[in-house]
Tab-separated table of C-alpha atoms and ligand atoms in Angstrom:
chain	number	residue	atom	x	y	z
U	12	UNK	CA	-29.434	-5.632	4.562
U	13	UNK	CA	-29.139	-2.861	2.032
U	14	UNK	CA	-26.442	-2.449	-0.607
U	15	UNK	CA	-24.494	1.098	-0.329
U	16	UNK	CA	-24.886	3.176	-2.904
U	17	UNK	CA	-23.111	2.490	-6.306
U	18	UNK	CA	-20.467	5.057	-7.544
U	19	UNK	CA	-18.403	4.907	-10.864
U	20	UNK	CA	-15.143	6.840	-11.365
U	21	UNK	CA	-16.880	9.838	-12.625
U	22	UNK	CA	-19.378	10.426	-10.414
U	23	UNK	CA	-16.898	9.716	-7.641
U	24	UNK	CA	-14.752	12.233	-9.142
U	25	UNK	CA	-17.961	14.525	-8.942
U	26	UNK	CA	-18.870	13.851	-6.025
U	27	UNK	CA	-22.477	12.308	-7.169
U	28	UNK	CA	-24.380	9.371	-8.173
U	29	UNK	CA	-24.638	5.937	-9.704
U	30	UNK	CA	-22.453	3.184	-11.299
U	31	UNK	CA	-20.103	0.472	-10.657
U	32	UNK	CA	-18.539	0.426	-7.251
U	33	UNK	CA	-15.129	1.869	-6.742
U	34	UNK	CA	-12.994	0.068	-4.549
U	35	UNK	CA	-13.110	0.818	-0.852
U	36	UNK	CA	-9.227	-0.021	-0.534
U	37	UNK	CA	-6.861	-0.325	-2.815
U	38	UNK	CA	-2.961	-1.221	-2.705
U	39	UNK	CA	0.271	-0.846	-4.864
U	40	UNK	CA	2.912	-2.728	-5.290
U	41	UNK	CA	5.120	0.344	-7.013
U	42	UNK	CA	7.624	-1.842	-8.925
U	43	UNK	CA	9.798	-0.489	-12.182
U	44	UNK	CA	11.925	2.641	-10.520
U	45	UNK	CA	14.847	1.071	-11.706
U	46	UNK	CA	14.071	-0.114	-14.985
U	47	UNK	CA	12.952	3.742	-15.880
U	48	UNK	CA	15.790	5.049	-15.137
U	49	UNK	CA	17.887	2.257	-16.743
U	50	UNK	CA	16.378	3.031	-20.118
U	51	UNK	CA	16.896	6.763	-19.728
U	52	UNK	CA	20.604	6.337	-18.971
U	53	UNK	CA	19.621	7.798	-15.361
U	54	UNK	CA	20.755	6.489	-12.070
U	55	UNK	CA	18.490	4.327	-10.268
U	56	UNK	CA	17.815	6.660	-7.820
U	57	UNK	CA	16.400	9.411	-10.206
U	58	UNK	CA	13.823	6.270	-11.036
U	59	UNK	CA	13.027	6.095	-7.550
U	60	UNK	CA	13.069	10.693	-7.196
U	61	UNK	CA	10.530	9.937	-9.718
U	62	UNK	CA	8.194	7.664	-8.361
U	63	UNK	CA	7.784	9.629	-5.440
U	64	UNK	CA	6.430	12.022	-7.591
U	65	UNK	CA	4.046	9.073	-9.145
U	66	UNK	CA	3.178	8.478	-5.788
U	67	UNK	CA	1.795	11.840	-4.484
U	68	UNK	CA	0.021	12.375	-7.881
U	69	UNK	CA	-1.734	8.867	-6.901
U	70	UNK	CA	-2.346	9.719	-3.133
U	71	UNK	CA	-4.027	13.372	-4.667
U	72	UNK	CA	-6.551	10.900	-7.259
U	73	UNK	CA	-7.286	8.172	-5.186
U	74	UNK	CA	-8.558	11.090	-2.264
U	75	UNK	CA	-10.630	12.701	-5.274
U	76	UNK	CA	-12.196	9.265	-6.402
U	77	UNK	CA	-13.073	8.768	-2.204
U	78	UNK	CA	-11.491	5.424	-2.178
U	79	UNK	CA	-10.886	5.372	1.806
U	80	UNK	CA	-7.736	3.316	1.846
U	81	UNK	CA	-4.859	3.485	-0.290
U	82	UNK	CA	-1.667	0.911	0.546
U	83	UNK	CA	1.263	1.503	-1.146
U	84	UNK	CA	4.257	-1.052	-0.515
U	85	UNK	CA	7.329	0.933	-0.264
U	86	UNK	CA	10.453	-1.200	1.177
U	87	UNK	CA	9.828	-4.580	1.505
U	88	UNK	CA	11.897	-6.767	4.068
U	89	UNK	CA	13.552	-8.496	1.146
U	90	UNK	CA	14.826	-5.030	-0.095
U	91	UNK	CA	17.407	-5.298	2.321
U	92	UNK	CA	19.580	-7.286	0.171
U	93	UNK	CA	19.693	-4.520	-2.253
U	94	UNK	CA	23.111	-2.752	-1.999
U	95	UNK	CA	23.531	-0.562	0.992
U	96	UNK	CA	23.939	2.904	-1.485
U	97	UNK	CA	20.596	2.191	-2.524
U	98	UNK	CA	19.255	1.593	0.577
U	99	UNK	CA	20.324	4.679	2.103
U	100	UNK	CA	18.987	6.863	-0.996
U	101	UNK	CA	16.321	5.367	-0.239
U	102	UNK	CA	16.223	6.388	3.348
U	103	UNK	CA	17.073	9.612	2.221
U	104	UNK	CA	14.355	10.323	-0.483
U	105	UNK	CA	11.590	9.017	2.639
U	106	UNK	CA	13.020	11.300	4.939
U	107	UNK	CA	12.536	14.579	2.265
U	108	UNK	CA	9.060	12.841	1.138
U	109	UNK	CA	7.962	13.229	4.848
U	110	UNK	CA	9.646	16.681	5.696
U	111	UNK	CA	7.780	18.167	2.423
U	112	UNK	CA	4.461	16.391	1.957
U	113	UNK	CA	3.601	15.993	5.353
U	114	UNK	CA	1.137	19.305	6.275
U	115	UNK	CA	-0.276	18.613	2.758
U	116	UNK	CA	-1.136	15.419	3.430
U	117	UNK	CA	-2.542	16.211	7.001
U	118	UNK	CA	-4.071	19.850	5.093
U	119	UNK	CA	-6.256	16.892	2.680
U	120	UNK	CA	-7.588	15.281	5.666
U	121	UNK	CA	-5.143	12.118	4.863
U	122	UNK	CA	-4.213	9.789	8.469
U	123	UNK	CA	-1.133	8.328	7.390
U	124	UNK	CA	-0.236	4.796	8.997
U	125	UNK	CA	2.646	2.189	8.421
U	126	UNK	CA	2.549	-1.163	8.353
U	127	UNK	CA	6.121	-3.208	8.566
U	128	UNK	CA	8.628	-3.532	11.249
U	129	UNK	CA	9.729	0.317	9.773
U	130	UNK	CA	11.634	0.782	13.775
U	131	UNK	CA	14.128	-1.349	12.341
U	132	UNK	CA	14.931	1.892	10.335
U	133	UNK	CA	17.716	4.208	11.458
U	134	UNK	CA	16.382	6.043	14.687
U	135	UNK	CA	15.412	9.731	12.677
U	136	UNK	CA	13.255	7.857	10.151
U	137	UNK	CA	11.742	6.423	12.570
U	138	UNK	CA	10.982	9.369	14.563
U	139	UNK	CA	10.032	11.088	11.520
U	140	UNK	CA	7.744	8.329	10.990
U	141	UNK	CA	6.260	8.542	13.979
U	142	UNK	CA	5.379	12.493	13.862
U	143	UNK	CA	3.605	12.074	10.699
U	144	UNK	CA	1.685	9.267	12.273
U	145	UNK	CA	0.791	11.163	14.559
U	146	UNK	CA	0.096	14.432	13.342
U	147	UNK	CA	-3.058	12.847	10.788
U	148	UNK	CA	-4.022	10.351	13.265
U	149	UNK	CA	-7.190	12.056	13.788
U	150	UNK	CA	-7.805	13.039	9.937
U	151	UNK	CA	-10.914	11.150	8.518
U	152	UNK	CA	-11.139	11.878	4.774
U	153	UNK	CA	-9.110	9.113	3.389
U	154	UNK	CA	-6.097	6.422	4.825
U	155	UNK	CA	-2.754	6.700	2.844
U	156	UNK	CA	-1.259	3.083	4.677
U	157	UNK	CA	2.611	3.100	3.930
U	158	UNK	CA	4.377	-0.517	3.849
U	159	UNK	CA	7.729	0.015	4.765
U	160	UNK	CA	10.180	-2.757	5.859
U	161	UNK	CA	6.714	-5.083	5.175
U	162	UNK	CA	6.749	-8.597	4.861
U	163	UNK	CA	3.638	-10.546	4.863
U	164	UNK	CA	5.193	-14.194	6.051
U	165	UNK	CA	6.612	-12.467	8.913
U	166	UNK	CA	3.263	-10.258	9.597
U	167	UNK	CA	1.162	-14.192	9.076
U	168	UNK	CA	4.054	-15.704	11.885
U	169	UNK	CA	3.694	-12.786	14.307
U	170	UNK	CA	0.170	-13.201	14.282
U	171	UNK	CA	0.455	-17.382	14.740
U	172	UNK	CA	3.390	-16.385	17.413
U	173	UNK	CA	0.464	-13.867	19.496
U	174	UNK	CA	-2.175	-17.108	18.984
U	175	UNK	CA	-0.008	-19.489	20.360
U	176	UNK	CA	0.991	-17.280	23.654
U	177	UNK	CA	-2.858	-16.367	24.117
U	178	UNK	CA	-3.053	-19.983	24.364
U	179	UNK	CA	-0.605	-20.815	26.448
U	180	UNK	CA	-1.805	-18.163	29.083
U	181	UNK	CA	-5.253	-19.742	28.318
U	182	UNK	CA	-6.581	-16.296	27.090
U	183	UNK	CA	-7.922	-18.193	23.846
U	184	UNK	CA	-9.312	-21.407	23.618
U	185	UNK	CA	-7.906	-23.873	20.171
U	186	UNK	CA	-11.635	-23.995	19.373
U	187	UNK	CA	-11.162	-20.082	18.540
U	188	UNK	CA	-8.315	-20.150	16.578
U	189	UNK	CA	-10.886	-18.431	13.416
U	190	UNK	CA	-10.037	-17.435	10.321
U	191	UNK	CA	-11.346	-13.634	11.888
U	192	UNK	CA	-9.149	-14.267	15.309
U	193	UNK	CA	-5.997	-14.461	12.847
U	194	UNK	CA	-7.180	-10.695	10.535
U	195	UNK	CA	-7.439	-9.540	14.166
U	196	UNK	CA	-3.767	-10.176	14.828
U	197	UNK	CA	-2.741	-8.338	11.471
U	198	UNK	CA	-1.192	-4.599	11.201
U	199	UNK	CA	-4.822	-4.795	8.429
U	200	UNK	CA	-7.129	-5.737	11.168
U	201	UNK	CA	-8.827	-2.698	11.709
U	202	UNK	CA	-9.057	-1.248	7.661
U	203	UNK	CA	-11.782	-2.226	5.257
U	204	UNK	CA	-10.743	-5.681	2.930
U	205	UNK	CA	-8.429	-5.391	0.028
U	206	UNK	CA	-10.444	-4.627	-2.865
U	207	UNK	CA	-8.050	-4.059	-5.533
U	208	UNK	CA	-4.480	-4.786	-5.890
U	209	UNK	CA	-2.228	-3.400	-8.421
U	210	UNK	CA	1.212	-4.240	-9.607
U	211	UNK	CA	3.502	-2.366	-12.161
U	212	UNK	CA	6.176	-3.396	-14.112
U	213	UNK	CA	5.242	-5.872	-16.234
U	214	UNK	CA	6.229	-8.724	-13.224
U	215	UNK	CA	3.548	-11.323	-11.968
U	216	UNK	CA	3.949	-12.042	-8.748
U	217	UNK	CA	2.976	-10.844	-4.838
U	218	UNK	CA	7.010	-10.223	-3.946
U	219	UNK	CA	5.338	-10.739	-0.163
U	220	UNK	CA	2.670	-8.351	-0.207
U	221	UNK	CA	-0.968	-8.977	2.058
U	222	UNK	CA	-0.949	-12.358	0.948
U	223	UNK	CA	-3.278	-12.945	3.231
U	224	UNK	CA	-5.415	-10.262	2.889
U	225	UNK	CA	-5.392	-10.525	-0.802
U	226	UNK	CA	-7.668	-13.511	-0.852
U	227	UNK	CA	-10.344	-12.306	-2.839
U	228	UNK	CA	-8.624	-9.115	-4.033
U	229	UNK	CA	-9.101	-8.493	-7.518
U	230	UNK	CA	-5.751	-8.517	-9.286
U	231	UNK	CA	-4.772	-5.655	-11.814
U	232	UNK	CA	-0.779	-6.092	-13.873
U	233	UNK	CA	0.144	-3.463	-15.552
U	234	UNK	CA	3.359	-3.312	-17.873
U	235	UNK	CA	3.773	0.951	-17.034
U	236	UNK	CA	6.359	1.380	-15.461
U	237	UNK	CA	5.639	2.545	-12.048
U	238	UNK	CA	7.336	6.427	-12.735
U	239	UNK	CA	5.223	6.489	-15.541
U	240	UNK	CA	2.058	5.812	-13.024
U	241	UNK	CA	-0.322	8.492	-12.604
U	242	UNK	CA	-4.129	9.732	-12.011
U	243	UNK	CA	-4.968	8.319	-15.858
U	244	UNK	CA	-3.523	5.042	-15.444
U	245	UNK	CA	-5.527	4.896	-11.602
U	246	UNK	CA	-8.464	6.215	-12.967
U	247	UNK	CA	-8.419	3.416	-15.816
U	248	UNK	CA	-7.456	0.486	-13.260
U	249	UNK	CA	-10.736	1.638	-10.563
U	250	UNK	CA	-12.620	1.839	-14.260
U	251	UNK	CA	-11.625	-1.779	-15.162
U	252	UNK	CA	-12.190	-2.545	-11.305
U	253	UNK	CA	-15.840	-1.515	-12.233
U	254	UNK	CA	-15.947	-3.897	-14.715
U	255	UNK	CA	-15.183	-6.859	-13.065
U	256	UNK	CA	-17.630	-9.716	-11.642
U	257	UNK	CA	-16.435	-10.882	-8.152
U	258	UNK	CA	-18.153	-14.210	-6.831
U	259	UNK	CA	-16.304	-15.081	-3.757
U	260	UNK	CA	-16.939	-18.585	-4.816
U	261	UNK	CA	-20.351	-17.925	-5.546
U	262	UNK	CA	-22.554	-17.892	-8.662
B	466	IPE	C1	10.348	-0.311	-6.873
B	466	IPE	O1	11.180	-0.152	-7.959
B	466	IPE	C2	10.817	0.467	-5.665
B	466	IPE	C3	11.311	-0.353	-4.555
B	466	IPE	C4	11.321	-1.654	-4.507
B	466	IPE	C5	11.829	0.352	-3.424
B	466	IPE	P1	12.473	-1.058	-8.151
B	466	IPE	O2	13.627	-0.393	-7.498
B	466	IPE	O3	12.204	-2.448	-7.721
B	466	IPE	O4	12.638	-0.996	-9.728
B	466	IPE	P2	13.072	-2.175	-10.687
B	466	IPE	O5	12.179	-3.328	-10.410
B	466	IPE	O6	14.504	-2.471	-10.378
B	466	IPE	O7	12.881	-1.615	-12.064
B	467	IPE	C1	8.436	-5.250	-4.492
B	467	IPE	O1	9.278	-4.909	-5.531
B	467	IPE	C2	8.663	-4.353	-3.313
B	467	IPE	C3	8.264	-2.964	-3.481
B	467	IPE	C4	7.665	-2.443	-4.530
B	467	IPE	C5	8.523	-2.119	-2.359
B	467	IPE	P1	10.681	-5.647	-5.741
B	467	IPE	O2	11.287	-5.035	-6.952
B	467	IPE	O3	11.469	-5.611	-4.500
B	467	IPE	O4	10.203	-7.146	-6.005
B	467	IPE	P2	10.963	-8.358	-6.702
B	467	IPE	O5	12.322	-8.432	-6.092
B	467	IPE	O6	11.024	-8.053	-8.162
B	467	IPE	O7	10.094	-9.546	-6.424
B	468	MG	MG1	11.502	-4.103	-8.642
């Protein structure tokens, strides 16, 4: 077997040659809305007006740089016990991101997908959802996967849930219960492997994010606040991507 080519961040961004690999998929856990517009005296929803903004700066580098999958968490299922104000600015600021970005998005030759149980959302959002799903589901050029109402215990029990039925109707013997038949059962089974994930903030921790698929995911913290997130900072965390040795338990 051959290796693909090697790109680095420049050449990506030119559209040429040799270097480091960048990351085939990368995710985001966009954390720090709040605390951004805390210390500007702002309320918490300009934080999150904001990092929409960071957001669609981040979708435009990540297409330049030809990474092929970007994931960027969203609304986890724990954000539910946020207060219900919140929530529903929330709601809000998703339904004007879709209205306004979507024939850009589908213009850049960006297939939008979800993952998360996002039809527990209020019937609109979720039709709204739906229409931008499908109106890139046949653009090629790069995957912009939103997690919205995502929780990866639940998405690792659904999966064990679908195992033990296909067993039950005798579909799937215990002797192929694999580590593959499980990916196969997640909303992730058909995108490359997590290459890269990044959390803002300054916090340390997975808050429920592709634990699974995170396995050998190179892990990037950064203390900028998510807001204050843009094509530098993604530029610099594919850079120090470059840099890194992954073993996969190897030598
Ligand atoms: C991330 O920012 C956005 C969502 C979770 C929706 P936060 O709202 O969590 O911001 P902080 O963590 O309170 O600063
Ligand atoms: C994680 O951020 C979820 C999203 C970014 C959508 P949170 O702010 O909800 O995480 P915790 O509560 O600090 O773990
Ligand atoms: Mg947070």
């Amino acid at each position: 077997m051959t290796a693909k080519p090697a790109r680095s961040v420049d050449d990506a961004a030119a559209g040429t040659g040799s270097g480091g690999d960048i990351p085939r998929h990368v995710a985001i856990i966009m954390d720090g809305n709040g605390r951004w517009a805390q210390r500007r005296g702002l309320p918490r929803i300009a934080g999150h007006r904001k990092g929409i903004e960071a957001a669609r700066a981040v979708v435009k580098t990540a297409g330049a740089l030809g990474i092929e999958v970007l994931t960027l968490y969203a609304f986890s299922s724990e954000n539910w016990s946020r207060p219900a104000s919140e929530i529903a600015d929330l709601m809000n600021l998703l339904r004007r991101f879709i209205r306004k970005e979507l024939e850009a998005l589908a213009g850049e030759g960006i297939r939008i997908r979800v993952i998360g149980n996002y039809q527990a959302f209020e019937n609109d959002v979720v039709e709204l959802i739906d229409s931008a799903i499908a109106r890139t589901a046949n653009n090629r050029k790069a995957t912009l996967v939103v997690a919205l109402n995502y929780g990866s215990q639940s998405e690792i029990t659904d999966a064990t849930r679908q195992i033990a039925a296909d067993v039950q109707s005798g579909a799937l013997a215990v002797g192929d219960i694999t580590n593959e038949a499980i990916d196969a059962r997640l909303s992730t089974h058909d995108l490359p492997p997590l290459d890269l994930l990044i959390r803002t903030s300054g916090e340390k921790r997975l808050s429920n994010f592709l634990l699974w698929q995170a396995a050998y995911a190179e892990l990037l913290f950064t203390d900028t606040l998510w807001p204050d997130f843009g094509e530098d900072s993604l530029r610099q965390a594919i850079e120090e991507f470059t840099q890194r040795d992954r073993r996969y338990g190897g030598l």
